[in-house]
CSV table of C-alpha atoms in Angstrom, one decimal:
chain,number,residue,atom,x,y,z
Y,295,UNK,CA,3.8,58.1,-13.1
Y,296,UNK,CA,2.1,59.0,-9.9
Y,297,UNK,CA,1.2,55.9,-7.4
Y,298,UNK,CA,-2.2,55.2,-8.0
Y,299,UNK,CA,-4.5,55.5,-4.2
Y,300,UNK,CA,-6.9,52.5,-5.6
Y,301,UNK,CA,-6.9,49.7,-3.0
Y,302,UNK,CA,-5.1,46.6,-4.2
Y,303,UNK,CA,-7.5,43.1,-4.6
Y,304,UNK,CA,-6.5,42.1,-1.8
Y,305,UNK,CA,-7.4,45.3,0.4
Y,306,UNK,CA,-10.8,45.2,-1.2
Y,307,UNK,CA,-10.9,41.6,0.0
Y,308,UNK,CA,-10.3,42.4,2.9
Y,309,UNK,CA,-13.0,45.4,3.2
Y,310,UNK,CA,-15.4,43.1,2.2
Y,311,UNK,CA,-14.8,40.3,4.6
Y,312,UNK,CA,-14.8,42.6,7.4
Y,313,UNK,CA,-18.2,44.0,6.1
Y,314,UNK,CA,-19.3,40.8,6.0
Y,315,UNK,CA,-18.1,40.2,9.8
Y,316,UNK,CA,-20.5,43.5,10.7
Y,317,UNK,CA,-23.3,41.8,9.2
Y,318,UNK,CA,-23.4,38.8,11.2
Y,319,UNK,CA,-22.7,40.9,14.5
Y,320,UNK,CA,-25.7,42.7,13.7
Y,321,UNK,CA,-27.8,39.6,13.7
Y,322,UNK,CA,-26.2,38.3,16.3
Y,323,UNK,CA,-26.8,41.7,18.8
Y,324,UNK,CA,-30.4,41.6,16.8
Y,325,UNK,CA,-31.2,38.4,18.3
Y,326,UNK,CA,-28.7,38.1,21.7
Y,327,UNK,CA,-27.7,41.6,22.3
Y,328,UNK,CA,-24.5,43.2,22.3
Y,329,UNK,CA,-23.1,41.3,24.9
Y,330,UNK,CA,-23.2,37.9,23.6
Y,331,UNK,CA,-21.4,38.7,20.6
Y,332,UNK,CA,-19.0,36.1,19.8
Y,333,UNK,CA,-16.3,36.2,16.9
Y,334,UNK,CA,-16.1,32.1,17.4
Y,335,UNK,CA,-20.2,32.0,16.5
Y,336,UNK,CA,-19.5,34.5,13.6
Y,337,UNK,CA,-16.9,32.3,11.9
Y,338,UNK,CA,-19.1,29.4,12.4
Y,339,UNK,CA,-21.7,31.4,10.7
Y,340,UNK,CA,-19.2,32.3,7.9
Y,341,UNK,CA,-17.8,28.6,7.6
Y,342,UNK,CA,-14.2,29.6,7.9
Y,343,UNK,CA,-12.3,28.5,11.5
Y,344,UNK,CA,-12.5,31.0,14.7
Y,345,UNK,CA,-8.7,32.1,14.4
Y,346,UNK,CA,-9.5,33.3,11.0
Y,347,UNK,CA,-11.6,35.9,11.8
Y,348,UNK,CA,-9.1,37.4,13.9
Y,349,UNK,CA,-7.2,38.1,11.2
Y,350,UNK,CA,-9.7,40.9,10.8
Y,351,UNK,CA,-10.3,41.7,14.4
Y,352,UNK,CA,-7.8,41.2,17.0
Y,353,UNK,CA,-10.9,40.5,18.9
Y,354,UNK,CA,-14.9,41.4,20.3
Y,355,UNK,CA,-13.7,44.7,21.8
Y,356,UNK,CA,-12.2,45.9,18.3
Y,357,UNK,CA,-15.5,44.6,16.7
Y,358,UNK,CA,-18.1,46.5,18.9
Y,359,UNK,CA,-15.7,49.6,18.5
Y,360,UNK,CA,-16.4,49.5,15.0
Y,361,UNK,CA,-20.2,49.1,15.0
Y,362,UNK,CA,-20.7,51.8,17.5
Y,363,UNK,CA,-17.9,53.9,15.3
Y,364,UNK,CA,-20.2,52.9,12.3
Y,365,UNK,CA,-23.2,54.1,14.4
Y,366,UNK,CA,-22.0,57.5,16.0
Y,367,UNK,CA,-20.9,58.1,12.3
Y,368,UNK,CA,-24.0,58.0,10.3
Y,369,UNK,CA,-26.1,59.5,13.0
Y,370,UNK,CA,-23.4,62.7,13.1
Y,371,UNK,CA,-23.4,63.1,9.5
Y,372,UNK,CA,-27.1,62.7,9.6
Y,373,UNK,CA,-27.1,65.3,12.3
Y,374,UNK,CA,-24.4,67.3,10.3
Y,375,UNK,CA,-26.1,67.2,7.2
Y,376,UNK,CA,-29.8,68.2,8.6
Y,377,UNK,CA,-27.8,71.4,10.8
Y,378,UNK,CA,-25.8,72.3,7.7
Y,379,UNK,CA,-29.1,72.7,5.8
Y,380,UNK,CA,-30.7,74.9,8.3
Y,381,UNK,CA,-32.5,73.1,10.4
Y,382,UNK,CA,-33.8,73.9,14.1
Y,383,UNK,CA,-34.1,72.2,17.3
Y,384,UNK,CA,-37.0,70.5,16.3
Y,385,UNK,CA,-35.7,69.5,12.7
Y,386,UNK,CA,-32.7,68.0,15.0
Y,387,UNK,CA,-34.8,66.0,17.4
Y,388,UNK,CA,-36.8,64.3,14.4
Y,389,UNK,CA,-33.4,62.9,12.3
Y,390,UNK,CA,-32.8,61.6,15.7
Y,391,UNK,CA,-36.2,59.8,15.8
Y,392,UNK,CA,-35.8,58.6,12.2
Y,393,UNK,CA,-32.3,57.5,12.2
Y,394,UNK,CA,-33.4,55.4,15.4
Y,395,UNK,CA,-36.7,54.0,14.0
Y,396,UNK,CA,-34.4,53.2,11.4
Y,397,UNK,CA,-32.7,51.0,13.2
Y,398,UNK,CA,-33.2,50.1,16.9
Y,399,UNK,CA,-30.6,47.8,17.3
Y,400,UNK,CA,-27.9,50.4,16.4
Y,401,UNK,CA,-29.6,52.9,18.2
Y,402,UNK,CA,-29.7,50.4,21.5
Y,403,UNK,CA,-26.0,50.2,20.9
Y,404,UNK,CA,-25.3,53.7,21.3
Y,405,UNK,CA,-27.7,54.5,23.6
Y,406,UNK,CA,-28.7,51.7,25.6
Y,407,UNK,CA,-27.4,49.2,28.8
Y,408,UNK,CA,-23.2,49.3,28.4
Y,409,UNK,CA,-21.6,46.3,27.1
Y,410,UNK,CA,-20.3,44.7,30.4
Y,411,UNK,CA,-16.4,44.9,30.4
Y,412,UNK,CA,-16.3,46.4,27.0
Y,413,UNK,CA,-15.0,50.2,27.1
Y,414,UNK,CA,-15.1,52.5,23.8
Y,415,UNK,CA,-11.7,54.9,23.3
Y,416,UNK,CA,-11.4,58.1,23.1
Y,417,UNK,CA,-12.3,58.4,19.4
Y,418,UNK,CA,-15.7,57.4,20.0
Y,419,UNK,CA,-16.2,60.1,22.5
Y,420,UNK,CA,-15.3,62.6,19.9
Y,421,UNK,CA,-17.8,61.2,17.4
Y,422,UNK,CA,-20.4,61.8,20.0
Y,423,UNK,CA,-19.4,65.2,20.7
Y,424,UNK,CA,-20.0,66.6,17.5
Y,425,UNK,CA,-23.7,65.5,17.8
Y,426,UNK,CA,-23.8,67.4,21.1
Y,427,UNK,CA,-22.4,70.3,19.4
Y,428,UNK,CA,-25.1,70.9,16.4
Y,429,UNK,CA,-27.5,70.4,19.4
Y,430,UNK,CA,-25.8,73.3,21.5
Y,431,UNK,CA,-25.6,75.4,18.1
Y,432,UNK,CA,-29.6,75.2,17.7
Y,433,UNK,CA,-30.2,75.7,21.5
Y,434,UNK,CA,-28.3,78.5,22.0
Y,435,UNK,CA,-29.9,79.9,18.8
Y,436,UNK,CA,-33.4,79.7,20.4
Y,437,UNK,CA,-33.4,81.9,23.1
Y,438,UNK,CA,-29.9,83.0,23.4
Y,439,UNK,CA,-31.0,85.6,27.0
Y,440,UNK,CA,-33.4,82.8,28.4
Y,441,UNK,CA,-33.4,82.9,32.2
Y,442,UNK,CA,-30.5,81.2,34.5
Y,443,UNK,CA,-31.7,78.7,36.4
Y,444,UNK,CA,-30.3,77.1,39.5
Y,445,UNK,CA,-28.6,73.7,37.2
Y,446,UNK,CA,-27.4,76.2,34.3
Y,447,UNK,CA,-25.3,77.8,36.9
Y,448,UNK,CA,-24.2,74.8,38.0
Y,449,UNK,CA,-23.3,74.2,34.2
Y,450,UNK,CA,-21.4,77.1,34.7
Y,451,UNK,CA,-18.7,75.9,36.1
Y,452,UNK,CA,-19.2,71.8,34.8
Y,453,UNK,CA,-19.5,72.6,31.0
Y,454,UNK,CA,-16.4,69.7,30.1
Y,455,UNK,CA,-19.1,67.7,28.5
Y,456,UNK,CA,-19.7,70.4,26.0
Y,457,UNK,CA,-15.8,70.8,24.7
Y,458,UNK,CA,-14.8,74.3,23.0
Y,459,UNK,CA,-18.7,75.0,22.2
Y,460,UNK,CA,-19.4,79.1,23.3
Y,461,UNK,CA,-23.1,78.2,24.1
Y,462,UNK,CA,-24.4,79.8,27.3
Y,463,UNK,CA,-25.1,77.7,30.6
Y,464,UNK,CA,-29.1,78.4,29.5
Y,465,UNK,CA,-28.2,76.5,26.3
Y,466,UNK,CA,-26.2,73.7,27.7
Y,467,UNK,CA,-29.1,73.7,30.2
Y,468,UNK,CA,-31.3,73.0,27.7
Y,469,UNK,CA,-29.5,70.6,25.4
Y,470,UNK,CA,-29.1,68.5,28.1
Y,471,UNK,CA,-33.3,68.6,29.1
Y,472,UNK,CA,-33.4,67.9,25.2
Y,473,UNK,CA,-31.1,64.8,25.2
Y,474,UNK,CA,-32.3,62.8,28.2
Y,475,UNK,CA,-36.3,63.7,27.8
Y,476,UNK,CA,-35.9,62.2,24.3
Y,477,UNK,CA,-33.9,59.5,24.2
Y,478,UNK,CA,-35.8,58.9,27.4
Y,479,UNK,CA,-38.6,58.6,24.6
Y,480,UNK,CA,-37.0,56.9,22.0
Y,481,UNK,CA,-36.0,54.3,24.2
Y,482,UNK,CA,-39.2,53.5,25.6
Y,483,UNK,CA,-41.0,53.3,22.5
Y,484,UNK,CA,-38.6,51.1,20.8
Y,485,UNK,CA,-38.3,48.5,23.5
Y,486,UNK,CA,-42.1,48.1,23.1
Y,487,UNK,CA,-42.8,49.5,26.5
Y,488,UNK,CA,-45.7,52.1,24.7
Y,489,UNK,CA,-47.4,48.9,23.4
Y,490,UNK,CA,-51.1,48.4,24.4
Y,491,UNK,CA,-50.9,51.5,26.1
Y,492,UNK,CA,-53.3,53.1,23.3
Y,493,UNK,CA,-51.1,56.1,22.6
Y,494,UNK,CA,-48.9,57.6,19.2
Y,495,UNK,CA,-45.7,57.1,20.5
Y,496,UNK,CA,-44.7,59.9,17.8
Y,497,UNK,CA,-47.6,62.4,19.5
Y,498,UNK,CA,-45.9,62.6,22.6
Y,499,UNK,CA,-42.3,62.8,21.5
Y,500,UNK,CA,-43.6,65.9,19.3
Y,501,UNK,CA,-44.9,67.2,23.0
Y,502,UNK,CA,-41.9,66.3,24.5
Y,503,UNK,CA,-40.1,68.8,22.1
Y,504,UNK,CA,-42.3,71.6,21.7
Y,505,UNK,CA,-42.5,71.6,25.4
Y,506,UNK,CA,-38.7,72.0,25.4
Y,507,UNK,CA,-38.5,74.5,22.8
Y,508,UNK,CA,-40.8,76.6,24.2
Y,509,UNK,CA,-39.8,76.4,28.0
Y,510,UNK,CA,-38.4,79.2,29.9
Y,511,UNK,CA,-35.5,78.7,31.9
């Protein structure tokens, strides 16, 4: 009889615990940010003793690696998904702007101030980097003989950031204008700093990208 690949009770236990753990870190970055998160408050949350919970994470650092894993993960399948169906530059940016209206405390995670002393691995970086490469795939398809400009020959030469992707400097010129113009956006508007300014936040991230998907060089 073949070995059966279902988890055993006690593997599902301990899935669920640990989901459980996530849940209470979120509240807790929700309300204190990432950098107060504390294992010790989470068990007292949970009613169970603070060495407990380390049964499940050796510690914070091993918990905030698997929120932002969590994070990076459904925003590149999201990504994935929406490039995988055909979509453009501009179908890209606005799964960016839902998946973070979604949830701006998972988006600040990824994207905003570093946790002080906290340092993600390597994995992380190559969750990341396959965001970064549907981006590259729909620049480069846009205007694939766009003129050089002075930074995309810089690029040139400094394209380590972009891993194996073929995409000309132009295009690694311009996913870069795409990602920090943005999330330079996105971040703004969901720390509240468009409030009472008597704008649609969503008006002038749509700007934002048509002016990048129609610039030249």
């Amino acid at each position: 009889m073949a070995k059966s690949d279902a988890a055993t009770p006690r593997e599902r236990y301990r899935a669920q615990v640990r989901t459980e753990i996530k849940q209470h870190a979120w509240e807790q970055i929700a309300t204190a940010g990432a950098s107060a998160l504390s294992l010790n408050a989470i068990a007292k949350r949970m009613g169970v003793s603070g060495p407990a919970l380390y049964r499940y994470y050796a510690g914070r650092d091993e918990l905030i690696t698997e929120l932002i894993r969590d994070a990076y993960r459904s925003l590149a399948d999201a990504v994935h998904a929406a490039a995988g169906t055909g979509a453009d530059l501009a179908g890209l940016a606005h799964v960016l702007r839902d998946w973070a209206l979604a949830d701006p405390q998972r988006y600040f995670l990824i994207y905003g101030t570093p946790v002080p002393g906290y340092h993600a691995p390597e994995e992380i970086t190559g969750i990341s980097q396959e965001i970064m490469a549907d981006l590259l795939t729909a620049c480069a398809a846009l205007e694939p003989e766009a003129p050089a400009t002075p930074f995309a020959a810089h690029l040139a030469g400094h394209r380590d950031w972009a891993g194996d992707h073929p995409a000309p400097p132009e295009a690694l010129h311009r996913a870069l204008a795409f990602w920090t113009r943005l999330h330079g956006v996105l971040s703004l508007e969901l720390a509240g700093h468009f409030t009472g300014m008597g704008f649609d936040p969503a008006q002038l991230f749509r700007a934002e990208l048509d002016d990048l998907v129609a610039r030249r060089g």
